[in-house]
PDB file of C-alpha atoms in Angstrom:
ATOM      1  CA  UNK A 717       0.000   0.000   0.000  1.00 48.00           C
ATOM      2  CA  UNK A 718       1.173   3.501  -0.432  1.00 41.00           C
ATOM      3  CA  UNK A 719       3.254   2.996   3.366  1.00 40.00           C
ATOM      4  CA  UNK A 720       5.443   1.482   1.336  1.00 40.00           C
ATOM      5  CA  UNK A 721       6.418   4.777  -0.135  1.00 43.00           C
ATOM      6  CA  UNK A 722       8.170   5.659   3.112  1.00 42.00           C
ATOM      7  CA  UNK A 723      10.926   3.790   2.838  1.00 41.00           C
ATOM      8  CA  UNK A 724      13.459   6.541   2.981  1.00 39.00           C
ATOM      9  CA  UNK A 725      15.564   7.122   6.080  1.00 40.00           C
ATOM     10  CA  UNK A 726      18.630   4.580   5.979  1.00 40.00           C
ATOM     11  CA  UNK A 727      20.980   7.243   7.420  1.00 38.00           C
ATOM     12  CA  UNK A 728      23.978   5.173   8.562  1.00 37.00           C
ATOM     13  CA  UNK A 729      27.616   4.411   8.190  1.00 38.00           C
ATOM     14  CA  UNK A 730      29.653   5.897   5.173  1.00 39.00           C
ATOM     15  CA  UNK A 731      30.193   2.587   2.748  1.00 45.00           C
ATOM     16  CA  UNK A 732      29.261   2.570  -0.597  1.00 56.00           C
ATOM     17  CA  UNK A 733      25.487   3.277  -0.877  1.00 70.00           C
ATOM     18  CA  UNK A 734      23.239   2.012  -3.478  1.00 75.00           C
ATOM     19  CA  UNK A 735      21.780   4.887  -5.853  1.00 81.00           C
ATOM     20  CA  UNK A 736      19.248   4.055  -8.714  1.00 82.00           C
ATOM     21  CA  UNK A 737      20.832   4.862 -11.733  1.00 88.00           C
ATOM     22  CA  UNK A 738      17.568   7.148 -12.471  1.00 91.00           C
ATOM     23  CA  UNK A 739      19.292   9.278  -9.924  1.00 90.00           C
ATOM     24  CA  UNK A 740      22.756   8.409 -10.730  1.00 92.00           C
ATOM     25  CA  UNK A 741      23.316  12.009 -13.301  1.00 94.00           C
ATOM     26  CA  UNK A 742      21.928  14.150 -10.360  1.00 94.00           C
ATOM     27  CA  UNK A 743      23.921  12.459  -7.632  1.00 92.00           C
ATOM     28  CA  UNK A 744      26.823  13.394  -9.356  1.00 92.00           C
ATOM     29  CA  UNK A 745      26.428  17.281  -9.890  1.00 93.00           C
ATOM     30  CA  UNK A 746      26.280  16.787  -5.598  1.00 93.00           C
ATOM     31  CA  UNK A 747      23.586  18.466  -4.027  1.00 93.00           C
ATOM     32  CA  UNK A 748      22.863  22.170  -3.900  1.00 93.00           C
ATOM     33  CA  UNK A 749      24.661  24.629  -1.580  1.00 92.00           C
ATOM     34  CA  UNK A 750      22.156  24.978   0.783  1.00 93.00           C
ATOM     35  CA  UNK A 751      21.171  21.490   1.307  1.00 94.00           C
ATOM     36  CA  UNK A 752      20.731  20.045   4.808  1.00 93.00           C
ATOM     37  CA  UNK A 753      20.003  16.627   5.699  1.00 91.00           C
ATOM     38  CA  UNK A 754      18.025  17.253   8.481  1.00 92.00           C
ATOM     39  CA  UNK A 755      15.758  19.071   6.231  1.00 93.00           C
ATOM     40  CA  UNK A 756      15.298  16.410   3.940  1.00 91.00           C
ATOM     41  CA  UNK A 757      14.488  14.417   6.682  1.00 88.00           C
ATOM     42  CA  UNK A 758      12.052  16.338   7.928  1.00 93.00           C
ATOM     43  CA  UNK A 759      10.657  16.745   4.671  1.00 93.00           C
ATOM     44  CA  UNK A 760      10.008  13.206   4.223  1.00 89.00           C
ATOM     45  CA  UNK A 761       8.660  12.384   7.080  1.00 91.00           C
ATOM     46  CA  UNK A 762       5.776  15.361   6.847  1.00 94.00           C
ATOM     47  CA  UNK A 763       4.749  14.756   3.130  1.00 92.00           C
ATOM     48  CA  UNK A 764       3.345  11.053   3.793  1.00 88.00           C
ATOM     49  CA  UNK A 765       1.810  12.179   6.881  1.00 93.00           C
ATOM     50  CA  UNK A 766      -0.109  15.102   5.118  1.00 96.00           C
ATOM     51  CA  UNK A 767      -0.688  12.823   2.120  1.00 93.00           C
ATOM     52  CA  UNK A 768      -3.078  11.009   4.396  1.00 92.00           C
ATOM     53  CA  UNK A 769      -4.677  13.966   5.866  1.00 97.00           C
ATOM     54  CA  UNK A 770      -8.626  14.138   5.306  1.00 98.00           C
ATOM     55  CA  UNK A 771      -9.286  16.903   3.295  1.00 97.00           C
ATOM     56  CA  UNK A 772     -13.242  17.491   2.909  1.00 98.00           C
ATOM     57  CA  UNK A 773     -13.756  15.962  -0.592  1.00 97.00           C
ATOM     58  CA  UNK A 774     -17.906  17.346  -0.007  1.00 97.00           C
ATOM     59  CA  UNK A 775     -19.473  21.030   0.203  1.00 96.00           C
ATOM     60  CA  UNK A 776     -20.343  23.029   3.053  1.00 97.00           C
ATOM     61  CA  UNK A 777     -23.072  20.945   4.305  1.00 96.00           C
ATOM     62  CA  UNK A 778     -22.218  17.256   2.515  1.00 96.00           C
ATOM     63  CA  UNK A 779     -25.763  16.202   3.135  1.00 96.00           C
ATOM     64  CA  UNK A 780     -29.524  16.522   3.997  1.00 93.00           C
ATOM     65  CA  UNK A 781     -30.210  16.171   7.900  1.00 95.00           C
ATOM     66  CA  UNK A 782     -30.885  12.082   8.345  1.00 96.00           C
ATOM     67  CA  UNK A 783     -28.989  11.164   4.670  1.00 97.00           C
ATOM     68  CA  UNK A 784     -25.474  10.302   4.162  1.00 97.00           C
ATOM     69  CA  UNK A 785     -23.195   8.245   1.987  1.00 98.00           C
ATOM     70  CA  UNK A 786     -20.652   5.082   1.992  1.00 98.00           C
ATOM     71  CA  UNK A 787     -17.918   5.226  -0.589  1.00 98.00           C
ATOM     72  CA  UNK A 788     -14.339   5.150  -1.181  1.00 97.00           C
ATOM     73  CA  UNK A 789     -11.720   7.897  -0.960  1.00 97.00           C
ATOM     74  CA  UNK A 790      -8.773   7.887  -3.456  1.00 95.00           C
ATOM     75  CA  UNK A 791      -5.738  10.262  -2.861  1.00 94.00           C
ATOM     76  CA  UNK A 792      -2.736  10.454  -5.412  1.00 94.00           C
ATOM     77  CA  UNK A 793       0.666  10.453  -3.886  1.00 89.00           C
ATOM     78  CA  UNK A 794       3.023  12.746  -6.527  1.00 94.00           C
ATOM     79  CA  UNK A 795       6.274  10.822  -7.285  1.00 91.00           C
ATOM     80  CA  UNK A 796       8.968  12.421  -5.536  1.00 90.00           C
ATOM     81  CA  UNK A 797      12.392  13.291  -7.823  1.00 92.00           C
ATOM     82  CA  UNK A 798      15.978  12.822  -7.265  1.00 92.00           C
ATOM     83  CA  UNK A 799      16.317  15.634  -5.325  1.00 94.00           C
ATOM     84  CA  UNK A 800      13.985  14.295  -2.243  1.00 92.00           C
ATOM     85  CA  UNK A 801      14.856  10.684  -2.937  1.00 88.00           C
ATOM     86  CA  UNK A 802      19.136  11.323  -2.418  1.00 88.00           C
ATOM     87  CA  UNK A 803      19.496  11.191   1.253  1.00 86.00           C
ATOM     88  CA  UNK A 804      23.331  10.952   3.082  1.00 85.00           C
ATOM     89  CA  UNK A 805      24.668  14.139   1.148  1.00 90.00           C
ATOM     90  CA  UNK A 806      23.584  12.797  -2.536  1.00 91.00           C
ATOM     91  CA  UNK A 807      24.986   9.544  -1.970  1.00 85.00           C
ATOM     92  CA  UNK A 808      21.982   7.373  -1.305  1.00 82.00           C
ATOM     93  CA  UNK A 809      18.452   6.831  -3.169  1.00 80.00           C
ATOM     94  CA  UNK A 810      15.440   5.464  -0.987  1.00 78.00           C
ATOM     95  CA  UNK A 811      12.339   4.087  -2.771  1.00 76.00           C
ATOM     96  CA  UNK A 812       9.536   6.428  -2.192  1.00 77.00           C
ATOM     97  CA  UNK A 813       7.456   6.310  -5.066  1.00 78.00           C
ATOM     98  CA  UNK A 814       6.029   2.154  -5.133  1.00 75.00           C
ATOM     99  CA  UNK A 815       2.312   3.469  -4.604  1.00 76.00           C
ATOM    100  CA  UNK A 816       0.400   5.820  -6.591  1.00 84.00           C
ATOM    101  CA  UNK A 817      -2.857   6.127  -4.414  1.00 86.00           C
ATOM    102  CA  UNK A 818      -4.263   6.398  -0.918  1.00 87.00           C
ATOM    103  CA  UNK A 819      -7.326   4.102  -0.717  1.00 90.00           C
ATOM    104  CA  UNK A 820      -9.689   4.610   1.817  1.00 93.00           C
ATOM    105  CA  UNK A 821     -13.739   3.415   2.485  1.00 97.00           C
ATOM    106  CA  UNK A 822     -15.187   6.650   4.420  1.00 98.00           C
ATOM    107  CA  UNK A 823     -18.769   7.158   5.731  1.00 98.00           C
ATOM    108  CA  UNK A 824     -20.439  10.502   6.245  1.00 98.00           C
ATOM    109  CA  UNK A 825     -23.696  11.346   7.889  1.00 98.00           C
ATOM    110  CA  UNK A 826     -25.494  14.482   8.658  1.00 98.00           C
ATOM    111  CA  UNK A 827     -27.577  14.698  12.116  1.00 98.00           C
ATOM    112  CA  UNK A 828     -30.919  16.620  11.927  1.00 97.00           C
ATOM    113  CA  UNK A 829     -30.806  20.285  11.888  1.00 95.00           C
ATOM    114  CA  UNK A 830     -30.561  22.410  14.302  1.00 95.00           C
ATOM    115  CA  UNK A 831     -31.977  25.656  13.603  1.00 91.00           C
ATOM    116  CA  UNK A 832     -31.071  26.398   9.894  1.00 92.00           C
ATOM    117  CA  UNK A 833     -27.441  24.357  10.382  1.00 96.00           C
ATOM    118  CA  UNK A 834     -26.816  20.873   9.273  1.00 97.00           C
ATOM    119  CA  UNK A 835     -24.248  19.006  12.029  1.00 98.00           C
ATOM    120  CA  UNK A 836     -22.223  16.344  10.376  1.00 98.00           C
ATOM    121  CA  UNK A 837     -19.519  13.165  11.031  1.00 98.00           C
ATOM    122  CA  UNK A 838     -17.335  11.183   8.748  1.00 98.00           C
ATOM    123  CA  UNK A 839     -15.083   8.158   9.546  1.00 98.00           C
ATOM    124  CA  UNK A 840     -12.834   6.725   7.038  1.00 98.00           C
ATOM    125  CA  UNK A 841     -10.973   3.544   7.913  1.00 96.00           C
ATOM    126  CA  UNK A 842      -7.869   1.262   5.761  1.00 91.00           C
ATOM    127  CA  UNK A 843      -7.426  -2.174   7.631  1.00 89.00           C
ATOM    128  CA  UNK A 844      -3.872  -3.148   8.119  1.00 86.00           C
ATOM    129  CA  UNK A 845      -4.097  -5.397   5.410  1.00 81.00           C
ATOM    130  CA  UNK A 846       0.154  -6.574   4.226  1.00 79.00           C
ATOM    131  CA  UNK A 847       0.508  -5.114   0.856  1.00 74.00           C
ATOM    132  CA  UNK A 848       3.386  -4.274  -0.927  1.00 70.00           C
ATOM    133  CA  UNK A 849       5.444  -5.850   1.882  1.00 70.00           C
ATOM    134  CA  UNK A 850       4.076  -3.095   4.472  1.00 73.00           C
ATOM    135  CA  UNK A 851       0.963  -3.397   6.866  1.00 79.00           C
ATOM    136  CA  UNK A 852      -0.664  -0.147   7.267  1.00 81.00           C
ATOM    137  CA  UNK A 853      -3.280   1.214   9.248  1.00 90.00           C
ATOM    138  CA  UNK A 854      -5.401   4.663   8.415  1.00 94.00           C
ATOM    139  CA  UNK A 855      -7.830   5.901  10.668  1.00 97.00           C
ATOM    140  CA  UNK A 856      -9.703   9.527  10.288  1.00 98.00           C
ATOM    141  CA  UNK A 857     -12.647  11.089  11.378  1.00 98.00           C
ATOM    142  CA  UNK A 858     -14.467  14.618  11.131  1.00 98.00           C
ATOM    143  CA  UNK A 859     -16.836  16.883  12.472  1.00 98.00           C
ATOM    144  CA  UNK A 860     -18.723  19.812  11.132  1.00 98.00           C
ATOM    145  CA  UNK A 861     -21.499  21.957  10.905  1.00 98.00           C
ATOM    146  CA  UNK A 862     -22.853  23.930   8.048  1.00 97.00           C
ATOM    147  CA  UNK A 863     -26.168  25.651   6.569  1.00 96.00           C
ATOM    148  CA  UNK A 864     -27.211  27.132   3.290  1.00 92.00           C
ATOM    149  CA  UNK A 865     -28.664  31.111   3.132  1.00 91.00           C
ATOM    150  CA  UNK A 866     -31.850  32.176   2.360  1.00 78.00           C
ATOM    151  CA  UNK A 867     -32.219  31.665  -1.744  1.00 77.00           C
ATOM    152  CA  UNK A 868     -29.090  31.811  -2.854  1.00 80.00           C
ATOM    153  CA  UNK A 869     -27.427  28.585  -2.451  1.00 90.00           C
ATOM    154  CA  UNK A 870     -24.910  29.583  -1.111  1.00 95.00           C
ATOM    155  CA  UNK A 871     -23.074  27.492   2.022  1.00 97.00           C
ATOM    156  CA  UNK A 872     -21.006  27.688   4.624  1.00 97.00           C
ATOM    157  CA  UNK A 873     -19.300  25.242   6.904  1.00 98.00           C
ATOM    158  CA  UNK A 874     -16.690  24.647   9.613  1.00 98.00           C
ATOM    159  CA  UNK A 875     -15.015  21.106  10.316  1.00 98.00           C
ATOM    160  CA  UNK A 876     -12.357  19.323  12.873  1.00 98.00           C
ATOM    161  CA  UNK A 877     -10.922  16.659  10.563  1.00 98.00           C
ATOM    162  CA  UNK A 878      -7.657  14.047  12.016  1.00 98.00           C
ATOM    163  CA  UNK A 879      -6.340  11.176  10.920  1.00 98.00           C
ATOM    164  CA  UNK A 880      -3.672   8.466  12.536  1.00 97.00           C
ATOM    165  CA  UNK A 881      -1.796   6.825  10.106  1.00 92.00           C
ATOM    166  CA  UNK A 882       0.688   3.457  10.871  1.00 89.00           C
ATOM    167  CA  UNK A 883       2.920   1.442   9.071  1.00 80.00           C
ATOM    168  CA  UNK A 884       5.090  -1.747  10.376  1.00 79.00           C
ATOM    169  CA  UNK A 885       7.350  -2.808   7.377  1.00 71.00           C
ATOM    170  CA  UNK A 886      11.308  -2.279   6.281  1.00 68.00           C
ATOM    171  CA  UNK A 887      10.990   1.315   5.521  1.00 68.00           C
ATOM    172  CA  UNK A 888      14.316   2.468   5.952  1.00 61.00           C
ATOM    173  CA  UNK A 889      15.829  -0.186   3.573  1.00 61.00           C
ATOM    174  CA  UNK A 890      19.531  -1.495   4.630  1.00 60.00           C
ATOM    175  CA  UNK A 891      22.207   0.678   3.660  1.00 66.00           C
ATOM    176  CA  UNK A 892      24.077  -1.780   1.640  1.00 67.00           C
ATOM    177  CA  UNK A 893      22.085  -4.201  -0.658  1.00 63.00           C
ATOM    178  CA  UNK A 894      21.935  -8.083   0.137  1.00 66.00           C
ATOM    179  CA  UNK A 895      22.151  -6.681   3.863  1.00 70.00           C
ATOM    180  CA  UNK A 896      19.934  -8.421   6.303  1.00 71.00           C
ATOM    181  CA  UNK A 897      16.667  -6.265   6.982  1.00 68.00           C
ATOM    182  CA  UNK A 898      14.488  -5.268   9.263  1.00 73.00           C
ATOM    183  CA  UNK A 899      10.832  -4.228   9.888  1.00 78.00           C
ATOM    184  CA  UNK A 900      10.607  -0.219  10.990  1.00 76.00           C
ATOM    185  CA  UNK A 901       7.763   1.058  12.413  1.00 84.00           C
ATOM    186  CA  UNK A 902       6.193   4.743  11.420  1.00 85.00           C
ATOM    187  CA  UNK A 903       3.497   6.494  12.569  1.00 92.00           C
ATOM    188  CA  UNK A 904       2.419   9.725  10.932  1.00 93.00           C
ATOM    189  CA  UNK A 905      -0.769  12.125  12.993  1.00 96.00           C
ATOM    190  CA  UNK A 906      -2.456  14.938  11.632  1.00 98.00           C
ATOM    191  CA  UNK A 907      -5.389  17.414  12.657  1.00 97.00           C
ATOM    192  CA  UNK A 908      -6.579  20.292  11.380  1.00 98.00           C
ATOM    193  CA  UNK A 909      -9.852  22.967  11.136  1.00 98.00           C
ATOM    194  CA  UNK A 910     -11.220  24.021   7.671  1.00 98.00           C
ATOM    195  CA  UNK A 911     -13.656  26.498   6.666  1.00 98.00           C
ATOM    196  CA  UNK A 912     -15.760  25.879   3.688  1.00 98.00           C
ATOM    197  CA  UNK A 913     -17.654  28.188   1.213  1.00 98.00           C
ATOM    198  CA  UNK A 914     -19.769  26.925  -2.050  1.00 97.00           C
ATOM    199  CA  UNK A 915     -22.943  26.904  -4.105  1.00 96.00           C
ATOM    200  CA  UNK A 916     -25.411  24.687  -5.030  1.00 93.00           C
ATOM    201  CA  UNK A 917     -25.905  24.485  -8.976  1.00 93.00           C
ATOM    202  CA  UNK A 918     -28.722  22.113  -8.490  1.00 91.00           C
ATOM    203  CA  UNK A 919     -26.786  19.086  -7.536  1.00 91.00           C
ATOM    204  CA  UNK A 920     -23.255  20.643  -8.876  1.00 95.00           C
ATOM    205  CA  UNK A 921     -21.385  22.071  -6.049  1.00 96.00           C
ATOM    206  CA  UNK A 922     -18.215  23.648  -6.412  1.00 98.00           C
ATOM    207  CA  UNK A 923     -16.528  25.175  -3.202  1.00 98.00           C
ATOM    208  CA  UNK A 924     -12.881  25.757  -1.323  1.00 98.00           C
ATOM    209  CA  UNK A 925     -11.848  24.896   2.124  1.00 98.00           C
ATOM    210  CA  UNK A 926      -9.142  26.900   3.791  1.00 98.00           C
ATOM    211  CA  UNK A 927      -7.645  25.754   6.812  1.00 98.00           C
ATOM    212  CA  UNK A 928      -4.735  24.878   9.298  1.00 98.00           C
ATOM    213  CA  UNK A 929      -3.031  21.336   9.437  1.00 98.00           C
ATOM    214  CA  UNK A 930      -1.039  20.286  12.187  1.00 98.00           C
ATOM    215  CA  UNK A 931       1.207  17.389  11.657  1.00 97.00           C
ATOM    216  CA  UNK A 932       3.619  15.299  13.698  1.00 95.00           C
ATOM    217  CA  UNK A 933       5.739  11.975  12.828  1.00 95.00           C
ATOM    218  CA  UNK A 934       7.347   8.892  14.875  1.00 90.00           C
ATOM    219  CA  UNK A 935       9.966   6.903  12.937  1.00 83.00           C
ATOM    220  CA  UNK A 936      11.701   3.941  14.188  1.00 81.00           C
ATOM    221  CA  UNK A 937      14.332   2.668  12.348  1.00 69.00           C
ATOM    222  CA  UNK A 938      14.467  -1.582  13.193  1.00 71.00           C
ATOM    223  CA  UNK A 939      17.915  -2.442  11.521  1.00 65.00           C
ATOM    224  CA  UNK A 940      19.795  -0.174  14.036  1.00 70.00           C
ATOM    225  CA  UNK A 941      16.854   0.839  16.462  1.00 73.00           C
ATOM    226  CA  UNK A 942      17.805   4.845  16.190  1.00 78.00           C
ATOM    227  CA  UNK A 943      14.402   6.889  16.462  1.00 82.00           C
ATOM    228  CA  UNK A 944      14.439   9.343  13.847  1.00 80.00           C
ATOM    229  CA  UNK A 945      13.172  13.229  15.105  1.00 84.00           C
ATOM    230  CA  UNK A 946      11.511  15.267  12.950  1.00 91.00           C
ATOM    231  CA  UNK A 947      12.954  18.013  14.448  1.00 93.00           C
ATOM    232  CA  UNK A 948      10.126  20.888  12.098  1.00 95.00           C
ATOM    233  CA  UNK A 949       6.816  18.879  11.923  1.00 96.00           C
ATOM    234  CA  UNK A 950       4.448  20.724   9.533  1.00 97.00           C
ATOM    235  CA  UNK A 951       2.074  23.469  10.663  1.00 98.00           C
ATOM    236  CA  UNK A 952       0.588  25.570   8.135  1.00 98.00           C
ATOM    237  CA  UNK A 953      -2.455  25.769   5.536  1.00 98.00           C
ATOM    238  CA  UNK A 954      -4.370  23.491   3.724  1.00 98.00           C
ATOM    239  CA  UNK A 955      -6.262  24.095   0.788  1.00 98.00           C
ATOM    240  CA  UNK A 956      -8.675  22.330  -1.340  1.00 98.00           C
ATOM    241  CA  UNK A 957     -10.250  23.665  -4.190  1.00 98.00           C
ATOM    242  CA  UNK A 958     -13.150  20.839  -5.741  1.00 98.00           C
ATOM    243  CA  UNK A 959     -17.170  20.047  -6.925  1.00 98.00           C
ATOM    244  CA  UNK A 960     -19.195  17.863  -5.245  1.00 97.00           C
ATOM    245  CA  UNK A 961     -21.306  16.135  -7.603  1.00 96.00           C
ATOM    246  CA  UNK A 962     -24.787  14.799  -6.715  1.00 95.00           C
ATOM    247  CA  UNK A 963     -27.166  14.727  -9.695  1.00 94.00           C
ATOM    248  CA  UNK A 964     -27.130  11.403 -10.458  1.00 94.00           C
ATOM    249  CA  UNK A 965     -29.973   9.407  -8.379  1.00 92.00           C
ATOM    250  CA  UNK A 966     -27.654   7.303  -4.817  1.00 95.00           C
ATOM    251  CA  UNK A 967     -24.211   8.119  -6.753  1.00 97.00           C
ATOM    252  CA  UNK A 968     -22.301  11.048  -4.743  1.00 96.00           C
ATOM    253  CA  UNK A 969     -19.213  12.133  -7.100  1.00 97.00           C
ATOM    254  CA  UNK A 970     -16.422  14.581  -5.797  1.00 98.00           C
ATOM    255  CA  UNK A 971     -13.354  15.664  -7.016  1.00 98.00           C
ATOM    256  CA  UNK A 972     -10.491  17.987  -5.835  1.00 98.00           C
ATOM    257  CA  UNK A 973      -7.532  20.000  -5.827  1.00 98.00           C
ATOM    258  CA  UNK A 974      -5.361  19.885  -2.521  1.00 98.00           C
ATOM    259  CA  UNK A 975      -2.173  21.833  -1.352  1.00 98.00           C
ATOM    260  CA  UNK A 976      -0.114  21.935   2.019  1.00 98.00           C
ATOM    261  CA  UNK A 977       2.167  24.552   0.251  1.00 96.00           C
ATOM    262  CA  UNK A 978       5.601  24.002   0.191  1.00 93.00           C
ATOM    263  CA  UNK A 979       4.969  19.970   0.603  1.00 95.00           C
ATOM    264  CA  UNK A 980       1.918  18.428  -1.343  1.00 96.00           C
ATOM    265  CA  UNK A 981       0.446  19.234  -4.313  1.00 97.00           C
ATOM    266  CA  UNK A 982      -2.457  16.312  -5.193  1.00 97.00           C
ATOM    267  CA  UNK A 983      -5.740  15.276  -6.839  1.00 98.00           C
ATOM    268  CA  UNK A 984      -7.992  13.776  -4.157  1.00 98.00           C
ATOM    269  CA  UNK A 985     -11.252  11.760  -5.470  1.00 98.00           C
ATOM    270  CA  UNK A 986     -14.463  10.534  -4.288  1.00 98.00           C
ATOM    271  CA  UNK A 987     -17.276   7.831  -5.561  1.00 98.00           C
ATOM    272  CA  UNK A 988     -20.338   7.172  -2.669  1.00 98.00           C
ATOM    273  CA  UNK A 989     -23.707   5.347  -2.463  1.00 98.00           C
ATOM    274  CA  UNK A 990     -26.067   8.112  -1.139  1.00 96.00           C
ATOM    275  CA  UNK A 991     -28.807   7.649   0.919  1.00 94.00           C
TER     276      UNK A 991
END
């Protein structure tokens, strides 16, 4: 699963490191003058735990008071280059790009309403099913409130959205290949509030979130049992720009653009029986 993309952290001993020839041109040219290692450590171990962050993927108020929806979330994970992938001054590559997605079955439901505002809840859940040689766990859940005005359409909305993330697998792969390895053990957490605006084109809702993300990492490393500190977890905004689509009879459609500048940049996507 995409836990399998954070195998990047083997930061010991100074033998001859194994670099994938994709990276093998930029290795060479060294890295830039102001690189720092702790930096792209700390970079890696934020961008998987904000590419599992729940971003709203639904409007202002997602649904009627007593209806809701059962689907399945799908989040892209961007390839990451050379540049992030070189770790040990440029001298090492670690696999970070074996999964393209971020599966994960979420339910939503809104409560009755309270005066003119809709309350709502979401829970998404990935089983720690073994796949790609890593067992993962994702577990998120939100809560929000939102209501439409007068005869315009128009909605707005307020939500508390987290998400614990774990992985047991060799993420930090040995430093020399052929050496023995072991099974690591990461756990990525992230919270955050959004605000939502949009409008209601008869079933076609586009609208933006803008919000605050908190996020904060664990990383053991099994082959040498070092912790790794990410010593500048991620706290800053997060954006999602997207349409929630709901003119088709039980079929809830939503698509989206999502940033944590500086970090992600990502397509997130939707697909829910309503009821």
């Amino acid at each position: 699963m995409f836990a399998a993309t954070l195998a990047f952290m083997g930061m010991l001993g100074t033998a001859h490191a194994y670099v994938d020839p994709a990276c093998q041109e930029v290795a060479d040219a060294g890295p830039p003058s102001d690189y720092s290692e702790e930096d792209q450590q700390n970079y890696l171990l934020n961008y998987f735990a904000l590419a599992t962050s729940l971003s709203p993927l639904h409007g202002a108020v997602p649904h009627k008071g007593g209806h809701g929806s059962v689907g399945l979330d799908l989040g892209i994970i961007p390839p990451l280059g050379c540049e992030r992938r070189l770790v040990l001054n440029y001298t090492k590559t670690e696999d970070t790009n074996k999964a393209p997605i971020v599966p994960r079955p979420r339910l939503i439901f809104a409560f009755p309403e309270i005066g003119k505002w809709t309350p709502y809840g979401g829970l998404a859940y990935a089983p720690p099913l073994r796949i790609f040689g890593t067992q993962n766990v994702i577990v998120s859940g939100e809560a929000g409130i939102g209501r439409h005005f007068g005869k315009t359409d128009w909605a707005l909305g307020v939500r508390y959205h987290h998400t614990l993330m774990k992985t047991v697998a060799e993420i930090a792969t040995p430093f020399d290949e052929g050496e023995e390895a072991h099974d690591d053990f990461y756990v990525g957490s992230t919270f955050g509030m959004d605000f939502i605006i949009g409008k209601d084109f008869d079933g076609l809702e586009p609208y933006v979130a803008i919000g605050l993300l908190d996020a904060s990492t664990f990383f053991y490393i099994g082959d040498d049992a070092v912790v790794t500190n990410n010593t500048d977890p991620y706290l800053g905004p997060a954006l999602s720009a997207g349409v929630d689509f709901k003119r088709v009879k039980k079929l809830d459609l939503a698509g989206e653009f999502y940033t944590n500048p500086g970090y992600l940049y990502t397509g997130r996507f939707r697909v829910a029986y309503r009821w």
